[in-house]
Tab-separated table of C-alpha atoms in Angstrom:
chain	number	residue	atom	x	y	z
A	1	ASP	CA	53.183	-95.496	8.689
A	2	THR	CA	52.780	-96.744	12.489
A	3	ALA	CA	49.022	-96.810	13.186
A	4	VAL	CA	48.812	-96.206	17.064
A	5	SER	CA	52.266	-94.743	18.210
A	6	GLN	CA	53.212	-94.240	22.147
A	7	THR	CA	56.188	-92.320	23.575
A	8	PRO	CA	58.477	-92.931	25.298
A	9	LYS	CA	58.593	-96.663	24.959
A	10	TYR	CA	60.545	-96.884	27.994
A	11	LEU	CA	59.987	-94.581	31.067
A	12	VAL	CA	62.300	-95.185	34.636
A	13	THR	CA	61.889	-92.462	37.213
A	14	GLN	CA	61.990	-91.622	40.796
A	15	MET	CA	58.928	-92.115	43.146
A	16	GLY	CA	57.078	-88.387	43.480
A	17	ASN	CA	57.860	-87.349	40.006
A	18	ASP	CA	55.570	-86.234	37.263
A	19	LYS	CA	55.539	-87.690	34.295
A	20	SER	CA	53.586	-87.869	30.717
A	21	ILE	CA	52.968	-90.225	27.930
A	22	LYS	CA	51.962	-89.337	24.550
A	23	CYS	CA	49.741	-90.921	22.192
A	24	GLU	CA	48.733	-90.477	18.586
A	25	GLN	CA	46.862	-92.422	15.764
A	26	ASN	CA	46.705	-91.880	12.483
A	27	LEU	CA	43.728	-94.247	11.784
A	28	GLY	CA	40.816	-91.745	11.555
A	29	HIS	CA	39.681	-93.486	14.660
A	30	ASP	CA	37.103	-91.699	16.986
A	31	THR	CA	37.755	-93.196	19.946
A	32	MET	CA	41.025	-93.746	21.873
A	33	TYR	CA	41.721	-95.270	25.120
A	34	TRP	CA	44.328	-95.966	27.824
A	35	TYR	CA	44.955	-99.165	29.701
A	36	LYS	CA	47.261	-100.485	32.345
A	37	GLN	CA	48.940	-104.059	31.952
A	38	ASP	CA	50.333	-105.063	35.571
A	39	SER	CA	53.045	-108.070	35.968
A	40	LYS	CA	50.417	-110.899	35.930
A	41	LYS	CA	49.302	-109.421	32.172
A	42	PHE	CA	45.841	-108.255	33.545
A	43	LEU	CA	44.687	-105.217	31.033
A	44	LYS	CA	42.775	-102.896	32.662
A	45	ILE	CA	41.297	-99.914	31.138
A	46	MET	CA	41.459	-96.816	32.759
A	47	PHE	CA	39.945	-94.126	30.282
A	48	SER	CA	38.435	-93.467	26.946
A	49	TYR	CA	37.868	-90.747	24.822
A	50	ASN	CA	35.676	-90.172	21.948
A	51	ASN	CA	36.201	-87.193	20.010
A	52	LYS	CA	38.273	-85.396	22.617
A	53	GLU	CA	35.068	-86.314	25.066
A	54	LEU	CA	35.465	-88.385	28.211
A	55	ILE	CA	33.151	-91.276	27.664
A	56	ILE	CA	35.144	-93.774	30.065
A	57	ASN	CA	36.805	-93.102	33.604
A	58	GLU	CA	37.520	-96.043	35.492
A	59	THR	CA	38.293	-95.966	39.154
A	60	VAL	CA	41.693	-94.480	38.735
A	61	PRO	CA	43.383	-92.319	41.108
A	62	ASN	CA	43.244	-88.560	40.524
A	63	ARG	CA	47.251	-88.614	40.021
A	64	PHE	CA	46.240	-89.645	36.516
A	65	SER	CA	45.106	-87.298	34.015
A	66	PRO	CA	43.949	-87.660	30.203
A	67	LYS	CA	44.035	-85.026	27.880
A	68	SER	CA	42.826	-85.171	24.211
A	69	PRO	CA	43.510	-81.872	22.603
A	70	ASP	CA	42.136	-83.647	19.113
A	71	LYS	CA	40.642	-86.737	18.103
A	72	ALA	CA	44.055	-88.202	17.106
A	73	HIS	CA	45.810	-87.375	20.475
A	74	LEU	CA	45.461	-88.861	23.923
A	75	ASN	CA	48.038	-87.993	26.304
A	76	LEU	CA	48.273	-89.343	29.811
A	77	HIS	CA	49.521	-87.352	32.658
A	78	ILE	CA	50.661	-88.727	36.067
A	79	ASN	CA	51.542	-86.705	39.164
A	80	SER	CA	53.836	-87.954	42.190
A	81	LEU	CA	54.147	-91.389	40.911
A	82	GLU	CA	54.179	-94.298	43.128
A	83	LEU	CA	55.891	-97.548	43.239
A	84	GLY	CA	52.668	-99.481	42.213
A	85	ASP	CA	52.335	-97.178	38.989
A	86	SER	CA	55.059	-99.435	37.613
A	87	ALA	CA	53.257	-101.183	34.704
A	88	VAL	CA	52.941	-101.254	31.030
A	89	TYR	CA	50.869	-98.376	29.587
A	90	PHE	CA	48.816	-99.144	26.363
A	91	CYS	CA	47.141	-96.698	24.159
A	92	ALA	CA	44.754	-97.883	21.810
A	93	SER	CA	42.025	-96.819	19.314
A	94	SER	CA	38.915	-97.716	17.503
A	95	GLN	CA	36.479	-96.532	14.919
A	96	GLY	CA	33.168	-94.797	15.565
A	97	ARG	CA	31.760	-94.311	19.320
A	98	ARG	CA	30.486	-97.369	20.325
A	99	LEU	CA	32.893	-99.215	22.629
A	100	ASN	CA	32.421	-102.631	21.323
A	101	GLN	CA	34.913	-101.882	17.996
A	102	PRO	CA	37.917	-103.819	17.451
A	103	GLN	CA	40.866	-102.002	18.971
A	104	HIS	CA	44.146	-101.217	17.493
A	105	PHE	CA	47.063	-101.045	20.305
A	106	GLY	CA	50.507	-99.051	20.544
A	107	ASP	CA	53.690	-100.904	21.413
A	108	GLY	CA	52.937	-99.850	25.161
A	109	THR	CA	54.824	-97.711	27.352
A	110	ARG	CA	57.057	-99.619	30.002
A	111	LEU	CA	57.030	-97.431	33.046
A	112	SER	CA	59.292	-98.148	36.071
A	113	ILE	CA	59.286	-96.403	39.459
A	114	LEU	CA	62.242	-96.499	41.486
B	1	GLY	CA	27.837	-106.420	36.879
B	2	GLN	CA	29.573	-108.337	34.106
B	3	GLN	CA	31.291	-111.290	35.286
B	4	VAL	CA	33.865	-112.433	32.927
B	5	MET	CA	35.806	-115.576	33.918
B	6	GLN	CA	38.818	-117.020	31.282
B	7	ILE	CA	40.313	-120.396	31.836
B	8	PRO	CA	43.263	-121.783	31.990
B	9	GLN	CA	45.031	-118.891	33.294
B	10	TYR	CA	48.254	-120.837	32.120
B	11	GLN	CA	48.840	-123.514	29.425
B	12	HIS	CA	51.801	-125.364	28.612
B	13	VAL	CA	52.019	-127.801	25.454
B	14	GLN	CA	54.079	-129.752	23.379
B	15	GLU	CA	54.149	-128.621	19.880
B	16	GLY	CA	52.033	-130.302	17.826
B	17	GLU	CA	49.225	-130.509	20.728
B	18	ASP	CA	46.053	-128.778	20.435
B	19	PHE	CA	45.032	-125.837	22.663
B	20	THR	CA	41.506	-124.072	24.222
B	21	THR	CA	40.892	-121.551	26.033
B	22	TYR	CA	37.558	-120.285	27.137
B	23	CYS	CA	35.704	-117.515	28.033
B	24	ASN	CA	32.813	-117.698	30.691
B	25	SER	CA	30.322	-114.631	31.041
B	26	SER	CA	27.591	-114.724	33.882
B	27	THR	CA	25.444	-112.450	31.422
B	28	THR	CA	24.373	-112.239	27.657
B	29	LEU	CA	26.924	-110.863	25.519
B	30	SER	CA	26.242	-108.279	22.378
B	31	ASN	CA	29.509	-109.610	20.860
B	32	ILE	CA	33.119	-111.208	21.772
B	33	GLN	CA	36.416	-110.207	20.209
B	34	TRP	CA	39.745	-112.360	20.796
B	35	TYR	CA	43.437	-110.605	20.738
B	36	LYS	CA	46.834	-112.186	20.763
B	37	GLN	CA	49.530	-110.600	22.660
B	38	ARG	CA	52.968	-111.805	21.816
B	39	PRO	CA	55.730	-111.996	24.723
B	40	GLY	CA	56.992	-108.079	24.747
B	41	GLY	CA	54.431	-107.371	22.068
B	42	HIS	CA	50.690	-105.059	22.323
B	43	PRO	CA	47.386	-106.934	22.104
B	44	VAL	CA	46.643	-107.711	18.565
B	45	PHE	CA	42.655	-107.997	17.485
B	46	LEU	CA	42.296	-111.262	15.828
B	47	ILE	CA	38.519	-111.841	15.513
B	48	GLN	CA	35.087	-110.666	16.291
B	49	LEU	CA	32.048	-113.053	17.010
B	50	VAL	CA	28.447	-111.943	16.706
B	51	LYS	CA	25.746	-114.247	16.336
B	52	SER	CA	24.683	-117.101	18.704
B	53	GLY	CA	26.555	-120.390	17.775
B	54	GLU	CA	28.844	-118.616	15.524
B	55	VAL	CA	31.993	-120.238	13.874
B	56	LYS	CA	34.922	-119.047	12.539
B	57	LYS	CA	38.131	-120.253	11.502
B	58	GLN	CA	41.517	-118.476	10.874
B	59	LYS	CA	43.808	-121.542	9.389
B	60	ARG	CA	44.652	-123.445	12.637
B	61	LEU	CA	42.544	-121.264	14.705
B	62	THR	CA	38.854	-121.894	15.486
B	63	PHE	CA	36.479	-119.497	17.343
B	64	GLN	CA	33.090	-120.468	18.690
B	65	PHE	CA	30.295	-118.315	20.201
B	66	GLY	CA	28.078	-120.369	22.377
B	67	GLU	CA	24.279	-120.596	21.497
B	68	ALA	CA	23.168	-118.614	24.667
B	69	LYS	CA	25.763	-116.100	24.082
B	70	LYS	CA	27.453	-116.637	27.219
B	71	ASN	CA	30.485	-118.342	26.457
B	72	SER	CA	33.120	-118.481	23.847
B	73	SER	CA	36.000	-120.475	22.974
B	74	LEU	CA	39.600	-120.413	21.052
B	75	HIS	CA	40.779	-123.701	19.880
B	76	ILE	CA	44.446	-123.943	18.086
B	77	THR	CA	44.972	-126.956	16.108
B	78	ALA	CA	48.601	-128.797	16.265
B	79	THR	CA	50.380	-125.768	18.034
B	80	GLN	CA	53.348	-124.142	16.980
B	81	THR	CA	55.975	-122.082	18.573
B	82	THR	CA	55.003	-118.941	16.946
B	83	ASP	CA	51.555	-119.557	19.011
B	84	VAL	CA	53.233	-118.585	22.014
B	85	GLY	CA	51.590	-115.591	24.004
B	86	THR	CA	48.453	-114.715	26.165
B	87	TYR	CA	45.267	-114.998	24.475
B	88	PHE	CA	42.611	-112.647	25.665
B	89	CYS	CA	38.714	-112.530	25.149
B	90	VAL	CA	36.753	-109.304	25.311
B	91	PRO	CA	33.332	-109.708	25.708
B	92	THR	CA	30.910	-106.874	24.957
B	93	ASN	CA	27.796	-106.250	27.137
B	94	ALA	CA	25.773	-103.001	27.959
B	95	GLY	CA	27.639	-101.367	24.722
B	96	LYS	CA	31.018	-101.582	27.167
B	97	SER	CA	34.171	-104.041	26.430
B	98	THR	CA	36.323	-105.835	28.963
B	99	PHE	CA	39.469	-107.720	28.542
B	100	GLY	CA	39.042	-111.122	30.229
B	101	ASP	CA	42.338	-111.956	32.599
B	102	GLY	CA	44.000	-113.812	29.580
B	103	THR	CA	45.347	-117.346	28.880
B	104	THR	CA	49.215	-117.758	28.455
B	105	LEU	CA	50.296	-120.307	26.177
B	106	THR	CA	53.478	-121.925	26.254
B	107	VAL	CA	54.727	-124.411	23.495
B	108	LYS	CA	57.893	-126.654	23.924
B	109	PRO	CA	59.647	-127.387	20.895
């Protein structure tokens, strides 16, 4: 009965590869997010979707492309992975459209680039 | 744009001591949330403050929202080893929430 689930939990891959991370929430929330957390624990928002519509797109390289097939899913595809992409990526969701609602986070995907 | 400063960045205390982390904004906030992230875990929502001067308590944790709605604090009384982790403030302004840089707390038993 996990609320926000991400797969995979760990991802180790070579520089230049393309990879995807999946996220699903069963809370009935309308808004979903992707965050990147670096080694210093800084948590930076990357994207936010509301009912499949992109509402936040921070300054993120074009190599990162989110996709929301429905409001319960938000996937993240990364092309041409670089060393600096190594981080923990968190998916989150919140109720409604307003971006000031409490967020529920997944367990994170630990991405390591060799 | 909104500038948020969370201090201190790190705090190491002896078990039983008190701990406080502060969040300061350059602009007036709509509300502020606090999250806790345990080592190796994910951020977990603790509380949301909305009203000027609001004070809320959760057991040993006391959350305050400043009168001017520009700053907030989280105070833990008599820390325990289970309090270790990173505490984030998340201020909201102009309908957008931004995570502070966090305060990482370590507790020596």
